[in-house]
Amino acid sequence: MTTSPTPPVFRKTKLKTRMILTLGLLGALQTVLIGGFAGFYLSDSLYDEIGQRALMVAKTVAATPAVIEGVRERDIDGLNRLAERLAVTNEALFIVIGDAEAIRLAHPDPSRIGHSMGDDDGDYGRKALVDGQAYVARARGSLGESMRGKAPVVVPATGDIIGIVSVGYSLQQVETTIRRYNFVLYGVVGLMLLVTILSAIVIAGRFKRAIFGLEPEEIARLFREREATLQSVREGIIAINREGMITTANRAAYETLGLPPEPPLAGQHVLDVLPESSLPAILESGEPDFDREIWLRDRQMVVNRLPVRQGEDIIGVVASFRLRDELDQVSRRLTRIQQYADTLRSQTHEYSNKLHTIAGLIQIGATGEALNLIGSEVSDHQALIHLLLEAVPDPVIAGCLLGKYNRAREMGLRLEIDPDSRMSDLPATLPRDQLVSVLGNLIDNALDATLAKTGAGGQVQLSMTDLGQELIFEVEDQGAGIPEAERQRIFEKGVSTKNGESRGYGLHLVRQFLNQWGGSVTVDDVPEGGSRFTLYLPKTANGRVYP
């Protein structure tokens, strides 16, 4: 079955106008129907009431002993006086009394006396005279249209029917009463219609404000755009309402959380799907949470959680999340590129100076000194390379150390690597990029601290060991040292002992890496002056092999 499209004219009409017209017409229809039914019921009730009143008076008059006696004796004068008095007493239009042949014995118009009662409406009162029934009839007679009650005149002793009494009430009076009631009724109906229209205007205005003044077509377009946007975002997005029920989840959320596409997440409680979720806590606190690193369904993620407010009330929470690995890939690539650039720059600068020196010595004829300088340079690098090849067979870590060695020489410092160091038992699944980033940050901090304290000529010492179940790295500098009260704060994001912007992130990355893999770091003073950072990294992460 197809749905007929909305007429173009109606579709172009503003929503508020449409609502006012719809609600107004609906209210008018209801009011007219209710008013019409009330008017019909009122008219019918009044006619019935008048008829019953006429019938009751007719029965009463017919049972009056004076009427019975007057009909038996055919006392026309007495019956007319009695009928006139009873008509005035009961506010009736007329009271007509006839004999057993329906011949009038009493009538408001004397000229009608002695004539048949059938002259008025053709009803001779057969039900009353033959069957002995009292009944109500509506007819137009010589005194106008009336509602009549007719009852037989019965002799109590014998039960013989000797006459008939007809009591009439003018319908003009009834219609006047109906018009009076209808005037009030239609006034109330009109007032109800006005109230309905005003209510429709108020409701339409509030509804319009509730949807931010948008038209239905605009809402539909925004909804489609929202769905397309949610599905195109690479980050997983989940939204819950104030009861904790999931209202929105995009495709990336299923993929990131490793959930099957069926059944849909929408309509389920968030704790039924993700028992470890902290979204209900955000509902309670109302505090947003940005860039929080968490473990969820055995995956490390970076999560942003933001409460949704309507006025002062929190009506839900929206969370966006993505795997930490995706961010790490970018970070690792940038770190690697930076390290390569630093290494090349250091080597270029250093060897440029060496070449200029050697060229100068040759130009002044000091060839012996030039040869000694070349031999010394080759000897130093050969010794370092030989040490790295034996102690650190991993090319990524060895390349990092070689780059830091060259950077230290460019700064006028020495990076001394303990000849007894060994780092060959590295787990195959250990992320080398993260380890290089952590080790490079510790060495860079040590070089900067040493240069700031001693100037050119200072040295930084590095020792490594892979004995036992842990990888241990020690980086010792000749800097000013770190006060004990600051040794925990320096691992917080943005906290640094150096001046300038973009500081305080290196040691924070170190702490994040250690928290992720269950490692630790200690900071101690060196007796000769400076600090010693000792990094302990288990060969398994939190009791499990590195993922």
PDB file of C-alpha atoms in Angstrom, residues 50 189 247 298 300 329 371 419 437:
ATOM      1  CA  ILE A  50     -43.683  17.713  27.934  1.00  0.00           C
ATOM      2  CA  VAL A 189     -19.742  25.769  21.762  1.00  0.00           C
ATOM      3  CA  THR A 247      20.079   5.595  21.649  1.00  0.00           C
ATOM      4  CA  ASP A 298      40.778  -5.922  26.264  1.00  0.00           C
ATOM      5  CA  GLN A 300      43.300   0.248  24.898  1.00  0.00           C
ATOM      6  CA  GLN A 329      50.824   4.785  14.712  1.00  0.00           C
ATOM      7  CA  LEU A 371      95.658  11.781   9.851  1.00  0.00           C
ATOM      8  CA  PRO A 419      80.570  -1.558  27.834  1.00  0.00           C
ATOM      9  CA  SER A 437      60.421   6.907  22.071  1.00  0.00           C
TER      10      SER A 437
END
